[in-house]
Coordinates of C-alpha atoms in Angstrom, one line a residue:
X1 CA 111.0 -19.1 260.6
X2 CA 110.1 -20.7 263.9
X3 CA 112.6 -21.5 266.6
X4 CA 115.3 -21.4 264.1
X5 CA 118.1 -19.0 263.1
X6 CA 117.5 -19.9 259.4
X7 CA 115.0 -18.5 257.0
X8 CA 112.7 -21.0 255.3
X9 CA 111.6 -20.4 251.8
X10 CA 109.4 -22.2 249.3
X11 CA 109.4 -21.8 245.5
X12 CA 106.1 -21.1 243.8
X13 CA 105.5 -20.5 240.1
X14 CA 106.0 -20.0 237.3
X15 CA 104.1 -16.8 236.7
X16 CA 104.7 -15.8 233.1
X17 CA 104.7 -12.5 231.3
X18 CA 105.0 -12.0 227.6
X19 CA 107.5 -9.1 227.1
X20 CA 105.8 -6.7 224.7
X21 CA 108.5 -5.2 222.5
X22 CA 107.1 -2.0 221.0
X23 CA 108.5 -0.3 218.0
X24 CA 111.9 1.4 218.4
X25 CA 111.7 5.2 218.8
X26 CA 114.1 8.1 218.5
X27 CA 116.0 6.3 215.7
X28 CA 119.1 8.4 214.9
X29 CA 121.7 7.7 212.2
X30 CA 125.2 9.1 212.8
X31 CA 127.1 9.1 209.5
X32 CA 130.4 10.0 211.1
X33 CA 130.9 7.0 213.3
X34 CA 128.5 4.8 211.3
X35 CA 126.2 4.0 214.3
X36 CA 122.4 3.9 214.9
X37 CA 120.9 4.9 218.2
X38 CA 117.4 4.3 219.5
X39 CA 115.3 3.6 222.6
X40 CA 112.9 0.7 223.2
X41 CA 109.7 1.0 225.2
X42 CA 109.2 -1.6 227.9
X43 CA 106.0 -3.6 228.3
X44 CA 104.8 -6.8 229.9
X45 CA 101.5 -8.7 229.6
X46 CA 100.5 -11.5 232.0
X47 CA 100.0 -14.9 230.3
X48 CA 97.6 -17.0 232.4
X49 CA 97.9 -20.1 230.2
X50 CA 101.6 -20.3 231.1
X51 CA 101.2 -19.6 234.8
X52 CA 100.2 -21.7 237.8
X53 CA 97.9 -19.0 239.2
X54 CA 96.8 -15.4 238.8
X55 CA 98.4 -12.0 239.6
X56 CA 96.1 -11.9 242.7
X57 CA 97.9 -14.9 244.3
X58 CA 99.5 -13.8 247.6
X59 CA 103.0 -14.3 248.9
X60 CA 104.7 -13.7 252.2
X61 CA 108.0 -11.9 251.4
X62 CA 110.5 -9.6 252.9
X63 CA 109.2 -6.0 253.3
X64 CA 111.5 -3.9 251.1
X65 CA 110.4 -0.6 252.7
X66 CA 111.3 -1.7 256.2
X67 CA 114.7 -3.1 255.0
X68 CA 115.6 -0.1 252.8
X69 CA 114.6 2.8 255.1
X70 CA 117.5 2.2 257.6
X71 CA 119.9 1.9 254.6
X72 CA 118.8 5.3 253.2
X73 CA 118.5 7.1 256.6
X74 CA 121.4 6.0 258.7
X75 CA 121.0 8.7 261.4
X76 CA 120.3 7.0 264.8
X77 CA 117.6 9.5 265.8
X78 CA 115.8 9.1 262.5
X79 CA 115.8 5.3 262.8
X80 CA 114.3 5.6 266.3
X81 CA 111.4 7.6 264.9
X82 CA 111.0 4.8 262.3
X83 CA 110.1 2.3 265.0
X84 CA 107.1 4.4 266.0
X85 CA 106.0 4.7 262.4
X86 CA 106.3 0.9 261.9
X87 CA 103.9 0.4 264.8
X88 CA 101.6 3.1 263.6
X89 CA 101.5 1.6 260.1
X90 CA 101.3 -2.0 261.3
X91 CA 104.4 -2.8 259.3
X92 CA 106.9 -5.5 260.0
X93 CA 110.0 -7.2 258.4
X94 CA 107.8 -9.6 256.4
X95 CA 104.5 -8.8 254.7
X96 CA 101.9 -10.6 252.5
X97 CA 101.2 -9.1 249.1
X98 CA 99.7 -10.1 245.8
X99 CA 102.0 -11.0 242.9
X100 CA 100.7 -7.9 241.1
X101 CA 101.6 -5.6 244.0
X102 CA 105.1 -7.2 244.5
X103 CA 106.0 -6.8 240.8
X104 CA 104.2 -3.7 239.6
X105 CA 103.9 -1.6 242.8
X106 CA 101.7 -0.6 245.8
X107 CA 101.4 2.3 248.1
X108 CA 103.4 1.4 251.2
X109 CA 101.7 2.4 254.5
X110 CA 105.0 2.9 256.3
X111 CA 106.7 5.1 253.7
X112 CA 103.5 7.1 253.5
X113 CA 104.1 8.2 257.1
X114 CA 107.8 9.0 256.7
X115 CA 108.1 12.8 257.0
X116 CA 110.9 12.9 254.4
X117 CA 110.8 13.1 250.6
X118 CA 110.8 9.4 249.7
X119 CA 108.9 7.5 247.0
X120 CA 105.8 5.9 248.6
X121 CA 105.1 3.3 245.8
X122 CA 107.2 0.1 246.0
X123 CA 107.5 -2.6 243.4
X124 CA 110.2 -4.7 241.9
X125 CA 109.5 -3.4 238.4
X126 CA 107.8 -0.1 239.3
X127 CA 107.6 1.8 237.0
X128 CA 108.0 -0.5 233.9
X129 CA 105.3 -0.4 231.2
X130 CA 105.9 2.4 228.6
X131 CA 109.2 3.3 230.1
X132 CA 112.7 3.2 228.7
X133 CA 115.9 2.4 230.6
X134 CA 118.4 4.0 228.3
X135 CA 119.7 4.4 224.8
X136 CA 120.9 1.6 222.5
X137 CA 123.7 2.6 220.1
X138 CA 125.0 0.0 217.6
X139 CA 127.3 0.0 214.6
X140 CA 125.6 -0.3 211.3
X141 CA 128.4 -2.4 209.7
X142 CA 129.0 0.1 206.8
X143 CA 132.8 0.0 207.1
X144 CA 133.1 -3.5 208.7
X145 CA 130.4 -6.1 208.6
X146 CA 132.0 -7.9 211.6
X147 CA 131.4 -4.9 213.8
X148 CA 127.8 -4.5 212.4
X149 CA 125.2 -4.6 215.1
X150 CA 127.8 -4.7 217.8
X151 CA 126.6 -2.7 220.8
X152 CA 128.8 0.2 221.9
X153 CA 126.4 1.9 224.3
X154 CA 123.2 0.2 225.5
X155 CA 121.0 -1.0 228.4
X156 CA 120.4 -4.6 227.6
X157 CA 122.8 -5.1 224.7
X158 CA 122.7 -8.5 223.1
X159 CA 123.3 -7.6 219.5
X160 CA 126.1 -9.3 217.6
X161 CA 127.5 -9.2 214.1
X162 CA 126.9 -12.0 211.6
X163 CA 129.4 -14.8 210.9
X164 CA 130.1 -15.5 214.6
X165 CA 132.9 -17.9 215.3
X166 CA 133.1 -20.3 218.2
X167 CA 136.2 -18.7 219.5
X168 CA 134.5 -15.3 219.8
X169 CA 133.7 -13.9 223.3
X170 CA 130.3 -12.3 223.3
X171 CA 129.8 -9.3 225.5
X172 CA 126.4 -8.2 226.8
X173 CA 125.3 -5.3 229.0
X174 CA 122.5 -5.9 231.5
X175 CA 120.8 -3.2 233.4
X176 CA 119.7 -5.8 236.0
X177 CA 123.3 -6.6 236.8
X178 CA 124.4 -3.0 236.4
X179 CA 127.3 -4.1 234.3
X180 CA 128.6 -5.9 231.3
X181 CA 129.3 -9.6 231.3
X182 CA 130.3 -12.1 228.6
X183 CA 129.4 -15.6 227.4
X184 CA 131.7 -18.2 225.8
X185 CA 131.0 -21.1 223.4
X186 CA 130.0 -24.4 224.9
X187 CA 128.5 -26.7 222.2
X188 CA 126.6 -27.0 218.9
X189 CA 122.9 -27.3 219.3
X190 CA 120.0 -28.1 217.0
X191 CA 117.1 -25.6 217.5
X192 CA 114.1 -26.8 215.5
X193 CA 116.3 -27.8 212.6
X194 CA 118.4 -24.7 212.8
X195 CA 122.1 -25.2 213.8
X196 CA 123.1 -22.8 216.5
X197 CA 126.0 -22.2 218.8
X198 CA 125.3 -22.3 222.6
X199 CA 127.2 -19.8 224.7
X200 CA 127.2 -20.0 228.5
X201 CA 127.9 -17.7 231.4
X202 CA 131.3 -18.5 232.9
X203 CA 131.3 -19.6 236.6
X204 CA 133.6 -16.7 237.5
X205 CA 130.9 -14.1 236.6
X206 CA 129.7 -14.2 240.3
X207 CA 133.1 -15.1 241.8
X208 CA 134.7 -13.1 244.6
X209 CA 137.2 -10.4 243.7
X210 CA 140.1 -12.7 244.6
X211 CA 139.0 -15.0 241.8
X212 CA 137.7 -12.3 239.4
X213 CA 139.1 -8.8 240.0
X214 CA 136.4 -7.4 237.7
X215 CA 133.9 -8.0 240.5
X216 CA 135.7 -5.7 242.9
X217 CA 133.1 -3.0 242.7
X218 CA 130.3 -5.5 243.3
X219 CA 131.5 -6.8 246.7
X220 CA 130.8 -4.5 249.6
X221 CA 132.9 -6.8 251.8
X222 CA 136.6 -7.5 252.3
X223 CA 138.4 -9.0 249.4
X224 CA 139.5 -11.8 251.7
X225 CA 136.0 -12.7 252.7
X226 CA 134.9 -16.3 251.9
X227 CA 131.6 -15.0 250.3
X228 CA 131.1 -15.6 246.7
X229 CA 128.3 -16.2 244.2
X230 CA 126.5 -12.9 244.8
X231 CA 127.0 -9.4 243.3
X232 CA 126.2 -6.4 245.4
X233 CA 124.4 -3.8 243.1
X234 CA 123.4 -1.6 246.0
X235 CA 125.5 1.3 244.8
X236 CA 123.8 1.1 241.4
X237 CA 120.2 0.7 242.7
X238 CA 120.5 2.9 245.8
X239 CA 119.0 0.1 248.0
X240 CA 120.6 -3.1 249.5
X241 CA 120.0 -5.4 246.5
X242 CA 122.1 -8.4 245.5
X243 CA 122.1 -10.5 242.4
X244 CA 123.0 -14.2 242.1
X245 CA 122.1 -17.3 240.2
X246 CA 118.8 -18.9 241.1
X247 CA 118.7 -20.8 244.4
X248 CA 122.2 -19.4 245.1
X249 CA 123.7 -21.8 242.5
X250 CA 127.5 -21.9 243.0
X251 CA 127.3 -19.5 245.9
X252 CA 129.4 -19.9 249.0
X253 CA 127.9 -21.9 252.0
X254 CA 127.9 -18.6 254.0
X255 CA 125.3 -17.3 251.6
X256 CA 123.1 -20.4 251.0
X257 CA 123.2 -22.4 254.2
X258 CA 121.1 -19.9 256.3
X259 CA 118.3 -20.2 253.8
X260 CA 116.3 -23.5 254.0
X261 CA 114.3 -24.7 250.9
X262 CA 116.8 -24.0 248.2
X263 CA 117.5 -26.7 245.5
X264 CA 120.1 -25.4 243.1
X265 CA 120.9 -27.3 239.9
X266 CA 122.8 -26.4 236.8
X267 CA 120.2 -27.7 234.3
X268 CA 117.4 -25.6 235.6
X269 CA 119.3 -22.6 236.9
X270 CA 122.1 -22.2 234.4
X271 CA 122.3 -19.3 231.9
X272 CA 122.9 -19.7 228.2
X273 CA 122.6 -18.0 224.9
X274 CA 121.8 -19.8 221.6
X275 CA 123.1 -17.9 218.6
X276 CA 122.6 -18.6 214.9
X277 CA 126.1 -17.8 213.7
X278 CA 125.5 -16.8 210.0
X279 CA 123.0 -14.0 210.0
X280 CA 122.6 -13.8 213.8
X281 CA 119.5 -14.6 215.7
X282 CA 119.7 -15.2 219.4
X283 CA 117.7 -16.9 222.0
X284 CA 118.6 -16.0 225.6
X285 CA 117.8 -17.9 228.7
X286 CA 119.0 -15.5 231.4
X287 CA 118.3 -16.5 234.9
X288 CA 119.2 -14.7 238.1
X289 CA 118.1 -14.2 241.7
X290 CA 117.2 -10.9 243.2
X291 CA 117.6 -10.7 246.9
X292 CA 117.6 -8.1 249.7
X293 CA 119.9 -8.0 252.7
X294 CA 118.0 -7.6 255.9
X295 CA 117.4 -8.6 259.5
X296 CA 119.9 -8.2 262.4
X297 CA 121.9 -11.1 261.2
X298 CA 123.6 -10.8 257.8
X299 CA 121.1 -12.8 255.7
X300 CA 120.8 -12.4 252.0
X301 CA 117.1 -13.1 251.6
X302 CA 115.8 -14.4 248.2
X303 CA 112.8 -12.6 246.8
X304 CA 112.4 -14.2 243.4
X305 CA 114.2 -15.6 240.4
X306 CA 113.7 -14.7 236.8
X307 CA 113.9 -16.8 233.7
X308 CA 114.0 -14.6 230.6
X309 CA 113.3 -17.1 227.8
X310 CA 112.8 -16.4 224.1
X311 CA 112.5 -18.9 221.2
X312 CA 111.6 -18.9 217.6
X313 CA 108.1 -20.1 216.6
X314 CA 107.5 -23.1 214.4
X315 CA 106.3 -21.0 211.5
X316 CA 109.3 -18.7 211.6
X317 CA 111.7 -21.6 212.1
X318 CA 110.3 -23.3 209.0
X319 CA 110.7 -20.0 207.0
X320 CA 114.3 -19.7 208.3
X321 CA 115.1 -23.2 207.4
X322 CA 113.7 -22.7 203.9
X323 CA 115.2 -19.4 203.2
X324 CA 118.5 -19.5 205.0
X325 CA 119.5 -22.9 206.5
X326 CA 118.4 -24.9 203.4
X327 CA 120.3 -22.5 201.0
X328 CA 123.4 -22.6 203.1
X329 CA 123.3 -26.5 203.0
X330 CA 122.8 -26.3 199.2
X331 CA 125.7 -24.0 198.9
X332 CA 127.9 -26.3 200.9
X333 CA 126.8 -29.2 198.7
X334 CA 127.6 -27.2 195.6
X335 CA 131.0 -26.3 197.0
X336 CA 131.8 -30.0 197.6
X337 CA 130.5 -30.9 194.2
X338 CA 132.6 -28.2 192.4
X339 CA 135.7 -29.3 194.4
X340 CA 135.1 -32.9 193.6
X341 CA 134.6 -32.1 189.9
X342 CA 137.8 -30.0 190.0
X343 CA 139.8 -32.8 191.5
X344 CA 138.4 -35.3 188.9
X345 CA 139.2 -32.9 186.0
X346 CA 142.7 -32.4 187.4
X347 CA 143.2 -36.1 187.8
X348 CA 142.0 -36.7 184.2
X349 CA 144.3 -34.0 182.9
X350 CA 147.3 -35.5 184.7
X351 CA 146.5 -39.0 183.3
X352 CA 146.2 -37.6 179.8
X353 CA 149.4 -35.6 180.3
X354 CA 151.3 -38.8 181.4
X355 CA 149.9 -40.7 178.4
X356 CA 151.0 -37.9 176.0
X357 CA 154.5 -37.9 177.5
X358 CA 154.8 -41.7 177.1
X359 CA 153.8 -41.4 173.5

């Protein structure tokens, strides 16, 4: 940012982590409401072969401690003392940190000097490994197979019943968004020989409250404001954090124009969910931006964007095609064959009946 009122950004990456799903714990059956509850431990392992660099690569990003402190301590006299602590700790609005520090945490020199009880370790995902972010509770489908595996209380709920129809609206709860959202059917897709339904995130998910009243709690601005395309999750997170689509896709010009270097496009930055409709498997491609609000002017400064991608391996896909898809196709062929034979037998019977009547 030199001789300009805009902030210049440059995308780097990808840096890939394999999400390590450990075994479910605290599994509890409730025979009264036919539900199963459990918790899932978080875990992530860096994957160098799918990354452009290492976790030691450095980035110049917004300093979250400097941005967040005035938000938490809004007393004017306390904020004046912060200026002295900033100089003493040699901290500024922007800082250079390694990828590992940004994601998994580092001791912040400014917060270490703050004479108030505040966490001194800062990280986007700190703490993460071997933690849980809540309890999942799902129906077991005993009374109604359609409600089976539907999430009633969860943290990242993306479990759906079998026999999903295209007209169904699928609801998901995301702890990152601090809310539930839904996806709707878009098209049929072939995934390694497996027919799946593609569901997409509606555009109004990040719309302003005037366009989507459900977003009223996520806009800390006037309902008549022209801003749209970002969700304010500050009340949920306790710090000034905003969520949007990557590169501020479909956001209002007031949000995106002060940031130079963005290149939003639907193909790369859209969000969709591929669902096998019969027994239910899902592949989610969930992408969003995390940003902080800072500086004297009202900038929403992008920090990173996330692409949560899962897919089925070739071996598992072959097994699924053999054990499920192939048998479903065979069953469909048998149904057509039986119907055809039935029609032929009925036709033959009618011909014989007519001949008998004529005799």
